[in-house]
Short mmCIF file of C-alpha atoms in Angstrom, two decimals:
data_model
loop_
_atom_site.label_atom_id
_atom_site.label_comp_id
_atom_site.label_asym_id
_atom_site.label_seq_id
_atom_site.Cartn_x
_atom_site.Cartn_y
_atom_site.Cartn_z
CA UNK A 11 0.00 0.00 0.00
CA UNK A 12 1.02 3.02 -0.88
CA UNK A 13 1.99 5.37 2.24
CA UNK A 14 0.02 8.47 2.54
CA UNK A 15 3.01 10.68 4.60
CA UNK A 16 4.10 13.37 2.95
CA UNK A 17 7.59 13.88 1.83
CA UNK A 18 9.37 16.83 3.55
CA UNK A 19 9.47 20.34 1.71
CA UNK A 20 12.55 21.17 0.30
CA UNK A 21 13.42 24.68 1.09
CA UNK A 22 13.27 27.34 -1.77
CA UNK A 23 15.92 26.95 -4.49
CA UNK A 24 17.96 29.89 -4.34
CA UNK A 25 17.90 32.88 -6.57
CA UNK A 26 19.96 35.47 -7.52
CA UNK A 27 19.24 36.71 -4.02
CA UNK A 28 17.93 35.53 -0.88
CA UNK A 29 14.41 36.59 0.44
CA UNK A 30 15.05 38.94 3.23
CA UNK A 31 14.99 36.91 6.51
CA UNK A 32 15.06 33.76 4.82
CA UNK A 33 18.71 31.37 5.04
CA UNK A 34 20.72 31.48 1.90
CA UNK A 35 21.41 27.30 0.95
CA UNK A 36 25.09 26.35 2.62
CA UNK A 37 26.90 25.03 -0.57
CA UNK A 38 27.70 21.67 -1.34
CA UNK A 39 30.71 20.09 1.26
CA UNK A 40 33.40 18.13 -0.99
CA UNK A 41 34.45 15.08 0.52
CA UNK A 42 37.91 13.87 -0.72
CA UNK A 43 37.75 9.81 0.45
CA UNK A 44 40.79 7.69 0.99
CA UNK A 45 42.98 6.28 3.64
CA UNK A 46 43.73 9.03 5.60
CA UNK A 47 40.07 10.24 6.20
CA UNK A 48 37.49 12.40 5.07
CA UNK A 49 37.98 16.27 4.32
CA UNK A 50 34.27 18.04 4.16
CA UNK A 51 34.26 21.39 2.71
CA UNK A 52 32.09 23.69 1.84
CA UNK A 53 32.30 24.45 -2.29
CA UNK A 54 30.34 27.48 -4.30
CA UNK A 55 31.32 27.99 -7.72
CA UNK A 56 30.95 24.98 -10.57
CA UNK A 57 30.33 21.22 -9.74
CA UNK A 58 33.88 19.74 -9.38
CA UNK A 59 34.99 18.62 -5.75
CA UNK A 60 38.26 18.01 -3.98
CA UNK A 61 40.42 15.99 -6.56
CA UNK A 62 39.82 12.49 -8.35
CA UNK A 63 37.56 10.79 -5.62
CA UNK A 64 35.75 14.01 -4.34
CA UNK A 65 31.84 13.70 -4.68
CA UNK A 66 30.87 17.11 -6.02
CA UNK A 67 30.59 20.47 -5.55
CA UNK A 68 27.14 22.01 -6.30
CA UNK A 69 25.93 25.35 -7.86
CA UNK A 70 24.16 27.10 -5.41
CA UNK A 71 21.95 29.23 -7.23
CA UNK A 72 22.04 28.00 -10.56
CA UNK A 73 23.84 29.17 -13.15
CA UNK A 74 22.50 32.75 -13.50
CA UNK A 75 24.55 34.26 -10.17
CA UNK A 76 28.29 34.22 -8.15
CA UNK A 77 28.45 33.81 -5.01
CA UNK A 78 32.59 33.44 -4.46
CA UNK A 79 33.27 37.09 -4.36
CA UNK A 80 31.03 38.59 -1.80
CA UNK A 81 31.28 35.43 0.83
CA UNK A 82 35.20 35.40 0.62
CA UNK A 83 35.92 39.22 1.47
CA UNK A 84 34.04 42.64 1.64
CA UNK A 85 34.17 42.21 5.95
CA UNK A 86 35.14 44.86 8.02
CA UNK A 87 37.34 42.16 9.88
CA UNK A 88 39.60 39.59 8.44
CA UNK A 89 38.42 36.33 9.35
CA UNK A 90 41.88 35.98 11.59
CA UNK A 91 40.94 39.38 13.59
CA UNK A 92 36.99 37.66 14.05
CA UNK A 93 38.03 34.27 15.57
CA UNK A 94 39.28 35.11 19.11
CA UNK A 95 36.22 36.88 19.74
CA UNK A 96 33.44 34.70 17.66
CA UNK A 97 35.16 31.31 17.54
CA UNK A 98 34.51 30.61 21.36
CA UNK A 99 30.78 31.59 20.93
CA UNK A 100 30.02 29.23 18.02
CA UNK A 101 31.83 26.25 19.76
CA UNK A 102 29.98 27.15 23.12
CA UNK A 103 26.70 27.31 20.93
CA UNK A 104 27.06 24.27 18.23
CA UNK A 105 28.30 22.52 21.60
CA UNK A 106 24.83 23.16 22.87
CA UNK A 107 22.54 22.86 19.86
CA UNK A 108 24.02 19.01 18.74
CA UNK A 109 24.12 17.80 22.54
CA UNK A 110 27.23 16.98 22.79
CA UNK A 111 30.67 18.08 24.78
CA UNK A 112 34.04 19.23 23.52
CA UNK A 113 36.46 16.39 24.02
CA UNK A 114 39.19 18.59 22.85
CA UNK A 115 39.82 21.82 21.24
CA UNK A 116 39.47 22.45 17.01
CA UNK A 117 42.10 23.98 15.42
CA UNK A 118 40.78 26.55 13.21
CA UNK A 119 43.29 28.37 10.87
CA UNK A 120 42.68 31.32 8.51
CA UNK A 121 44.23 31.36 5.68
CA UNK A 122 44.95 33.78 2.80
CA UNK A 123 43.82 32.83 -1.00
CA UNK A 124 47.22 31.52 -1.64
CA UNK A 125 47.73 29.16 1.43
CA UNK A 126 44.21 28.27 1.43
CA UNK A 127 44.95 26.37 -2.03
CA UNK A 128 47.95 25.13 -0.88
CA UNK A 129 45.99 23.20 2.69
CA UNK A 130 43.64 22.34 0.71
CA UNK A 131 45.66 20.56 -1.88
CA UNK A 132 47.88 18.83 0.91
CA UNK A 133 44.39 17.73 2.48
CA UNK A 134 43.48 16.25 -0.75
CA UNK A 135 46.29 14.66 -1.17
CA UNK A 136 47.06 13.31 2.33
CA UNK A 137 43.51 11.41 2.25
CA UNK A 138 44.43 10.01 -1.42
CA UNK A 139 42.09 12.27 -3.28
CA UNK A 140 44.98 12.53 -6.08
CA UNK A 141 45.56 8.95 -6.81
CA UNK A 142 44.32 6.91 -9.36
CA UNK A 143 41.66 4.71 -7.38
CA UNK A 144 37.95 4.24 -7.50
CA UNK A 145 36.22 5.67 -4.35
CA UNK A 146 32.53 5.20 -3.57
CA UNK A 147 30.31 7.54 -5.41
CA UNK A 148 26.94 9.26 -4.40
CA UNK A 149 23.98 9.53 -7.38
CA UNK A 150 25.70 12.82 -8.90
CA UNK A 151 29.02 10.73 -10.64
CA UNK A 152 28.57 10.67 -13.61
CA UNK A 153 30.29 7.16 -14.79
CA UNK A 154 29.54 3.23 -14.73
CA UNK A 155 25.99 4.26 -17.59
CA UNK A 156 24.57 6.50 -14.68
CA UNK A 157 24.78 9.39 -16.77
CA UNK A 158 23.22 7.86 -19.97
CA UNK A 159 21.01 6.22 -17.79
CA UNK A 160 19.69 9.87 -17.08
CA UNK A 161 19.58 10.73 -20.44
CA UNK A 162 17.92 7.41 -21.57
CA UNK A 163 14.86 8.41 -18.83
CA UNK A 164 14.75 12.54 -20.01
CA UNK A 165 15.97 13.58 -16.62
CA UNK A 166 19.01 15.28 -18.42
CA UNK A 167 19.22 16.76 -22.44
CA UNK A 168 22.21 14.20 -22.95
CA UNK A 169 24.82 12.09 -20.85
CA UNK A 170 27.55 15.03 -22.32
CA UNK A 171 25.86 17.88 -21.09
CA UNK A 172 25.42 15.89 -17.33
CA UNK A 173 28.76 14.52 -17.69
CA UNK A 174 30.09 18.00 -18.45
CA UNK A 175 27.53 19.85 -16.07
CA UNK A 176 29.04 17.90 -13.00
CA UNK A 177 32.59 18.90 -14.34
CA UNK A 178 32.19 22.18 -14.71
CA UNK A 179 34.15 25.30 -13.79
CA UNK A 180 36.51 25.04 -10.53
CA UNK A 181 35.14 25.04 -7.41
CA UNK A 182 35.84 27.91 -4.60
CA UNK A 183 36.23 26.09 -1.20
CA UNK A 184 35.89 28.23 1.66
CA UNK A 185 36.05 26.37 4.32
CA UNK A 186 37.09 22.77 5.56
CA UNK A 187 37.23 20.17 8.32
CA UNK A 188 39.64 17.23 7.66
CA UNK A 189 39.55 14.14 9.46
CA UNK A 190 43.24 13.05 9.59
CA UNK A 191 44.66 16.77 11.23
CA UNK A 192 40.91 17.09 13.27
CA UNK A 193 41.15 21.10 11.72
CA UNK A 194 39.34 23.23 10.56
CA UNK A 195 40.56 25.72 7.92
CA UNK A 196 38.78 28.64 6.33
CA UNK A 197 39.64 30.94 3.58
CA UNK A 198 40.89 33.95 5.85
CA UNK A 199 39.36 37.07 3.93
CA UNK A 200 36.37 39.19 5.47
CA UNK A 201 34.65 37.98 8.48
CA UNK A 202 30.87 38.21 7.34
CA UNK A 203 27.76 36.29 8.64
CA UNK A 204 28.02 33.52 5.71
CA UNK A 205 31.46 33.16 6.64
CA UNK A 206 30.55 32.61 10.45
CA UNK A 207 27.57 29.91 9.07
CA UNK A 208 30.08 27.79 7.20
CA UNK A 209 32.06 27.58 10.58
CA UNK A 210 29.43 26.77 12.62
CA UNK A 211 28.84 23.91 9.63
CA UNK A 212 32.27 22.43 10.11
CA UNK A 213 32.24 22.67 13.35
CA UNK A 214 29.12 20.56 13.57
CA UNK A 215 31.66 18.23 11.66
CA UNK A 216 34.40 18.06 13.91
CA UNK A 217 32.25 17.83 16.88
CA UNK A 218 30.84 14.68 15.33
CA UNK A 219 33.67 13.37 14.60
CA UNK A 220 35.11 13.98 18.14
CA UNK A 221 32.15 10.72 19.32
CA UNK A 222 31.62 9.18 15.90
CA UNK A 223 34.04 7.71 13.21
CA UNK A 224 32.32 9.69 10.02
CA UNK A 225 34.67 7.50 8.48
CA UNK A 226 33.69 3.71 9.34
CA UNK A 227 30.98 3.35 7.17
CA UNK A 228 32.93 3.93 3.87
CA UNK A 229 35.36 1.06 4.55
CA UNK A 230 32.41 -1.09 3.47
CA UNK A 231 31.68 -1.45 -0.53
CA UNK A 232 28.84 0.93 -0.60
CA UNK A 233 26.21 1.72 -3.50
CA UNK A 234 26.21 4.71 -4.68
CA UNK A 235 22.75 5.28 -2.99
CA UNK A 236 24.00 4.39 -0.22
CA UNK A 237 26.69 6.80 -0.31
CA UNK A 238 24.51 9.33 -0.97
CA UNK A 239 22.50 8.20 2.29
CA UNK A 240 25.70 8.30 4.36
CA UNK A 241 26.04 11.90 3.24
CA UNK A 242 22.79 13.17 4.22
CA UNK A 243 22.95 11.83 7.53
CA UNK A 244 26.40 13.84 7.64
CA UNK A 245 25.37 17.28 6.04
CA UNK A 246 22.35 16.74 8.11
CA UNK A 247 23.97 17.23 11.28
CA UNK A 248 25.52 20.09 10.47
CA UNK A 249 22.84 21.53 8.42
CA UNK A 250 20.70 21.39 11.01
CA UNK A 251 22.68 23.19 13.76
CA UNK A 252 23.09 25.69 10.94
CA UNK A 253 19.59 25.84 10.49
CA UNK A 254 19.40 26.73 14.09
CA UNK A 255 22.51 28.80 14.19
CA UNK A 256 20.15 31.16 11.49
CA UNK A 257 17.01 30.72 13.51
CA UNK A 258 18.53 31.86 16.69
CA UNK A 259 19.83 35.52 14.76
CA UNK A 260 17.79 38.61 15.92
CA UNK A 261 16.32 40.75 13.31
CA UNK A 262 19.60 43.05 13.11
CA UNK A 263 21.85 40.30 12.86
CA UNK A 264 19.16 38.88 10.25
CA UNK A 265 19.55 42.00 8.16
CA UNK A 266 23.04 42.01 8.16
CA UNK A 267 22.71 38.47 7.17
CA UNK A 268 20.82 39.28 4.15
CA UNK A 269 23.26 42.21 3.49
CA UNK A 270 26.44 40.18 2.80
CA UNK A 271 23.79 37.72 1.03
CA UNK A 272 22.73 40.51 -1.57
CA UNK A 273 26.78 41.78 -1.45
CA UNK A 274 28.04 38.45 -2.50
CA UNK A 275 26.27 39.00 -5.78
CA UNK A 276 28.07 41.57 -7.11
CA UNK A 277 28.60 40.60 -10.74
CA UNK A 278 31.86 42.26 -10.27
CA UNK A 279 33.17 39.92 -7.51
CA UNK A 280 33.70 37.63 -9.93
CA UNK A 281 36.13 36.55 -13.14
CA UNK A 282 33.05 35.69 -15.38
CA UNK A 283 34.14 32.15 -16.00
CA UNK A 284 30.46 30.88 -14.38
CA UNK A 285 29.19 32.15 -17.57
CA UNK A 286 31.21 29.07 -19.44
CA UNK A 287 29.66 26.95 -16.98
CA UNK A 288 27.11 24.06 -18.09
CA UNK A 289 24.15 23.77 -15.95
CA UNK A 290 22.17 21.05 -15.56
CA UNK A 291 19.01 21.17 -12.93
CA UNK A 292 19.89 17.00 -12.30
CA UNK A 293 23.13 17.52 -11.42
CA UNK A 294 22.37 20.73 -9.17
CA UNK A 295 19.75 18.51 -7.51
CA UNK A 296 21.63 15.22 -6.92
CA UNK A 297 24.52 17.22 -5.43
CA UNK A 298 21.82 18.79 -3.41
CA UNK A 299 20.16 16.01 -1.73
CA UNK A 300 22.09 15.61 1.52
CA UNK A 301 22.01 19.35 2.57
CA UNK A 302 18.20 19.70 1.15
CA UNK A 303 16.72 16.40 2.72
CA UNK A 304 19.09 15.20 5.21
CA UNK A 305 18.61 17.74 7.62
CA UNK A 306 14.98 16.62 7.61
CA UNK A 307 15.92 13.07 8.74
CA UNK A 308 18.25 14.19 11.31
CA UNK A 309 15.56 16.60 12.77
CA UNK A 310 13.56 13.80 13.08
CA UNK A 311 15.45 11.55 14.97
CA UNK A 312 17.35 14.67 17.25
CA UNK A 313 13.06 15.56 17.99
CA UNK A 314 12.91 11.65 18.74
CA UNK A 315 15.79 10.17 20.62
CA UNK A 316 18.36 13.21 21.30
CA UNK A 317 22.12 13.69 20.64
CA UNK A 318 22.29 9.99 21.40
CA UNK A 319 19.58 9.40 18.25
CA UNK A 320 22.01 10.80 16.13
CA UNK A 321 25.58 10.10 16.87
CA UNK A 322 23.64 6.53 16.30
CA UNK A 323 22.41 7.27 13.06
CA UNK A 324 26.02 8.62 12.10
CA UNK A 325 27.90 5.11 13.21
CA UNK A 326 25.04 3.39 11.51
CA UNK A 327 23.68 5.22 8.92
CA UNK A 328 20.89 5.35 6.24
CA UNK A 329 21.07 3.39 2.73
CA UNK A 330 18.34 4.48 0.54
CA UNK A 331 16.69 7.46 -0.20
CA UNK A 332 13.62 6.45 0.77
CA UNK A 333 14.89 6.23 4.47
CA UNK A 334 15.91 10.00 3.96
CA UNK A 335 12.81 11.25 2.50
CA UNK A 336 10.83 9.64 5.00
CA UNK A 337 11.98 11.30 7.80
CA UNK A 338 11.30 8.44 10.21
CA UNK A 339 13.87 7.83 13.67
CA UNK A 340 13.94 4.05 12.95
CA UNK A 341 13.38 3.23 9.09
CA UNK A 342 13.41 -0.76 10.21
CA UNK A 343 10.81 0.09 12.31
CA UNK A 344 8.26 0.96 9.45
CA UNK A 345 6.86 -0.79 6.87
CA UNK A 346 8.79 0.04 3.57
CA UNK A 347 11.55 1.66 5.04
CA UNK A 348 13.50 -1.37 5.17
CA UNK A 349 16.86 -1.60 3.52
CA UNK A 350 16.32 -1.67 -0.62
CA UNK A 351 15.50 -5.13 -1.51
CA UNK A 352 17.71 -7.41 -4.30
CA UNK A 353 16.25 -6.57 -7.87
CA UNK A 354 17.35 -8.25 -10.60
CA UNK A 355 19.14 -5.80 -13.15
CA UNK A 356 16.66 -6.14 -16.20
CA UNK A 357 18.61 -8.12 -19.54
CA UNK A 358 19.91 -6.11 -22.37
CA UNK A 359 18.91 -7.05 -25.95
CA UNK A 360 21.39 -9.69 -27.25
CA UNK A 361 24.58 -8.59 -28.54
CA UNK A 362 24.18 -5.15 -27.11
CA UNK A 363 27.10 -2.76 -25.02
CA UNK A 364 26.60 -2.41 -21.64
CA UNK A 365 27.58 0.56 -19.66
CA UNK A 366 26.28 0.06 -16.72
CA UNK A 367 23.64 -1.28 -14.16
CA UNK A 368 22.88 -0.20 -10.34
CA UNK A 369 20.05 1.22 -8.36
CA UNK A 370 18.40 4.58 -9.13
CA UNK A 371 16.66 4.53 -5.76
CA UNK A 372 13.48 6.67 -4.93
CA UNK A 373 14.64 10.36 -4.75
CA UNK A 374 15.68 10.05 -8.92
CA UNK A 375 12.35 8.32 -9.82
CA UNK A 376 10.53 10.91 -7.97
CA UNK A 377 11.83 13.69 -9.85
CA UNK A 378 10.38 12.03 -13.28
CA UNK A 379 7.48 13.86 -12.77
CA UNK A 380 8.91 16.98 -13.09
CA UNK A 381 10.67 17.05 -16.10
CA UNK A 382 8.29 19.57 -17.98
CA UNK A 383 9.10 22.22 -15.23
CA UNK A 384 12.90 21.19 -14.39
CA UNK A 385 15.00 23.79 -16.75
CA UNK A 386 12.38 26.81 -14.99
CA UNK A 387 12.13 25.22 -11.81
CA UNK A 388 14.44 23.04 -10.84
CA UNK A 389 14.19 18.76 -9.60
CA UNK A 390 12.85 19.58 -6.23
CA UNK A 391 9.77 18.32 -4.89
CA UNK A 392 7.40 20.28 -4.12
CA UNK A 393 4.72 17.51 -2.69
CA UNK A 394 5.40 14.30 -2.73
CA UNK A 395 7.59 11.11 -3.61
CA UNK A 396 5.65 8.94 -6.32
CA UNK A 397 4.93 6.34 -3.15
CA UNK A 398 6.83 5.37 -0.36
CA UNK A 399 5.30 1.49 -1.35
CA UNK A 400 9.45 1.48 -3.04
CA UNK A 401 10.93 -1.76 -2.31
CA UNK A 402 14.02 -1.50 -4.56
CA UNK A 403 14.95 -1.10 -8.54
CA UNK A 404 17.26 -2.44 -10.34
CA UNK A 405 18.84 -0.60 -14.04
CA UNK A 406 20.44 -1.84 -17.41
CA UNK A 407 21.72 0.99 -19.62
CA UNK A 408 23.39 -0.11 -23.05
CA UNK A 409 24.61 0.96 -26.20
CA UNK A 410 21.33 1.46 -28.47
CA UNK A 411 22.36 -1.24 -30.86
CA UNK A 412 20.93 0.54 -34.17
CA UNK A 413 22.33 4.38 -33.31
CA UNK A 414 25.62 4.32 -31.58
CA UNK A 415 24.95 7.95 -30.23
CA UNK A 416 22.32 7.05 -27.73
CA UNK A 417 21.76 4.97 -25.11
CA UNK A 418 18.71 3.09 -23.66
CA UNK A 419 18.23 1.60 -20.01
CA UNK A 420 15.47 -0.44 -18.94
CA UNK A 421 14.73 0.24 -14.77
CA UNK A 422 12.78 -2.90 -12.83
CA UNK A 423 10.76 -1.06 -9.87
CA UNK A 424 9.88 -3.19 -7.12
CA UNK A 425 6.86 -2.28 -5.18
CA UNK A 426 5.55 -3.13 -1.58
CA UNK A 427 2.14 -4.85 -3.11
CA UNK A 428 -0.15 -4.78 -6.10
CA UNK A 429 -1.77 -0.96 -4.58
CA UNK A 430 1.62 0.09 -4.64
CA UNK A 431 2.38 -1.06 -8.43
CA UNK A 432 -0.59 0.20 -9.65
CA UNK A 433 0.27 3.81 -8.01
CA UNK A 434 3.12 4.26 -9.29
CA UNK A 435 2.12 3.76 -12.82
CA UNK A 436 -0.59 6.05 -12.29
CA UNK A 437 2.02 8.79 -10.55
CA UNK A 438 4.55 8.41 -13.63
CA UNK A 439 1.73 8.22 -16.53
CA UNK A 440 2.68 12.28 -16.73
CA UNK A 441 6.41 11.62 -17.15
CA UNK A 442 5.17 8.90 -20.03
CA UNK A 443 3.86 11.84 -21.68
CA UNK A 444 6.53 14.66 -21.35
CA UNK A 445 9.44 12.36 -22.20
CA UNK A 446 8.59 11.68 -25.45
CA UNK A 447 11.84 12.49 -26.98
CA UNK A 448 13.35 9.26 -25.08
CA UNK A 449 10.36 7.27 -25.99
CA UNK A 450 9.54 6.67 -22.50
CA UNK A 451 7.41 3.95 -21.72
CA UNK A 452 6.01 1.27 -18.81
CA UNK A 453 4.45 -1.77 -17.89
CA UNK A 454 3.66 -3.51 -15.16
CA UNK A 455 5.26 -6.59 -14.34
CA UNK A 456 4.01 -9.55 -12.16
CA UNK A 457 1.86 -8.52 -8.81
CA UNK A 458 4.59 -5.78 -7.40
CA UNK A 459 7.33 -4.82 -10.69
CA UNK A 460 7.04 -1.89 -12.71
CA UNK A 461 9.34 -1.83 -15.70
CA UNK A 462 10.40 1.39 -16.99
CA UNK A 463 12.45 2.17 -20.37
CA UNK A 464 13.74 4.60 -22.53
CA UNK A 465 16.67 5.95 -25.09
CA UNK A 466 18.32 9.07 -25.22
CA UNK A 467 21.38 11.09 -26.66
CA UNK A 468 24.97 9.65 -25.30
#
């Protein structure tokens, strides 16, 4: 049976300025993965990460505004001159907010332009970001047929323009925590109130990591779903102290807020190389997920079982989307929420290429709705999933055998029951109609299957 609770509202995409009194989105944290640890930082500019193994960085308010210029300077302080006097009150209150007591002090250096890159390079490279390995990927990596995949289903105009969308333009880190040195470094220009929220944001992270090992869970061979679940529980932390930190501003502090918000769009601040940048709504949304939705998830379980709840969560953390979008404490607990079930990848035709085959999971099936209003509105949704009756998919993308520019996938949906089937071919008879240019099509299969196909441009 389809469940009737409602998915929680993503907050409004961000446009080339923030509604007064309303929280600008925290960019997209970078997470180079290797031996030596994690390093989370917070990226604006175009969707590349920290180095070979990074997971993204993510356009934060499409590709029509900059944002680097205004939140890296344009202070009355220097981010060194700010942190004797503001670093003590975050810790005290992010200390407070998550629940949780300093074991020991956070290095926190500020750093010029020029030594920023160089930190941040040396992270990279100390956790392995640099070498030539495969790391786990989230939903937003573009390789193994996930990106014609996207293509073959409409979601995106072609697998190049996602492919080159998620690679586009260099990223401008301003801030990071890294796992092996347990520090915090931020780009040391002006001190202004987004500068202070992307502290608070890795401070959440070092906190965490000060009772949880963030990095456990990605010794195991993880999907890329449930990477993507790891990282919302993650960003969720600290997005939702941040979310706090904003909540807890008075209205002065809220205008100055939405000052250096307005200032950091100052067409000038910027080189003009985000106007080379490919956009691509999927990408921005994918790279999205964990800060838009994970939050949610943590809420819910902090409102539930306390600190405890989610330093829990973090050692043993969410795998599907579905868990995350649900919003639910205890995701064994309900019915549905399970971990995704095996599905059989469907066959390709005889003879055919294969690219690829993995899970798409519910968050990407419940933006096929939406794909006559993505490239105005964006992939968020507004509502609802397409049913929470998920119980798992399975995809095959190949090589269309009879036009070597496109690719087709065939998707095997597993529902909870029959009502469940039956809903979701009602909820995706609109994308049906709107992707005609992939030939999009369905069918039921068996009591509980939904099979789901399409071509589009490699």
């Amino acid at each position: 049976m389809s469940d009737p609770r409602p998915a929680p509202e993503a907050p409004p995409r961000a446009a080339t300025s923030a509604p007064p009194g309303r929280r600008a989105p925290l960019p997209r944290a970078a997470w180079a993965l290797g031996g030596g640890g994690l390093v989370l930082g917070l990226v604006l500019g175009g969707c590349s990460g920290l180095g070979v193994g990074a997971l993204g960085g993510v356009l934060v308010a499409g590709s029509d505004g900059s944002l680097v210029g205004g939140l890296l300077g344009g202070g009355e302080r220097s981010v060194a001159e700010a942190l004797p006097e503001e670093l003590p009150a975050l810790r005290a209150f992010v200390a407070e907010e998550r629940g949780l007591p300093w074991t020991e002090e956070v290095p926190v250096r500020a750093l010029d332009d020029a030594e920023f890159e160089v930190a941040l390079t040396d992270a990279g490279d100390e956790t392995g970001a640099a070498a030539d390995e495969e790391w786990p990927v989230g939903l937003d990596d573009p390789e193994d047929g996930r990106a014609e995949t996207y293509a073959a289903l409409g979601l995106t105009p072609s697998a190049t323009t996602y492919r080159d969308a998620w690679a586009s333009g260099d990223s401008a880190v301003t801030g990071f925590y890294d796992t092996e040195t347990r520090e915090v470094v931020l780009r040391g220009t002006g001190w202004t109130p987004l500068v202070a929220e992307t502290l608070v944001h890795e401070l959440v992270h070092a906190l965490d990591h000060q009772h949880v090992d963030l990095d456990a869970p990605l010794a195991a061979d993880l999907s890329p779903e449930e990477v993507t679940a790891h990282a919302a529980v993650v960003e969720g932390s600290a997005e939702r102290v941040a979310w706090a930190w904003f909540d807890a501003l008075d209205d002065e502090q809220v205008d100055a807020y939405d000052l250096a918000w307005d200032d950091s769009w100052d067409p000038g601040a910027d080189d003009g190389s985000w106007e080379d940048a490919v956009y691509d709504p999927l990408v921005d949304a994918l790279a999205q997920f964990p800060y838009e939705y994970g939050h949610v998830a943590v809420g819910a379980v902090e409102e539930d079982a306390g600190a405890e709840g989610v330093s829990a969560l973090l050692r043993d953390p969410l795998t599907t989307t579905e868990q995350v979008l649900a919003a639910r404490p205890d995701p064994s607990a309900s019915p549905g929420l399970a971990d995704a079930a095996e599905v059989a990848a469907p066959a390709a035709p005889a003879g055919a290429e294969v690219l690829g085959t993995g899970r798409l999971g519910l968050f990407v099936l419940s933006l096929l709705p939406r794909l006559d209003v993505a490239e105005d509105e964006g992939y968020w949704l507004e509502d609802d999933v397409v049913t929470f009756a998920w119980a798992g998919d399975a995809f095959t993308t190949w090589v269309d055998p009879d036009d070597e520019d496109r690719a087709c996938t065939a998707v095997l949906v597993r529902l909870d029951d029959a009502r469940g089937r039956d809903d979701l071919v009602e909820d995706l008879g609109d994308w049906v109609a709107e992707a005609g240019a992939v030939s999009a099509s369905l069918a039921p299969v068996g009591q509980t299957d939904v099979e789901l196909r399409g071509c589009g441009e490699r």
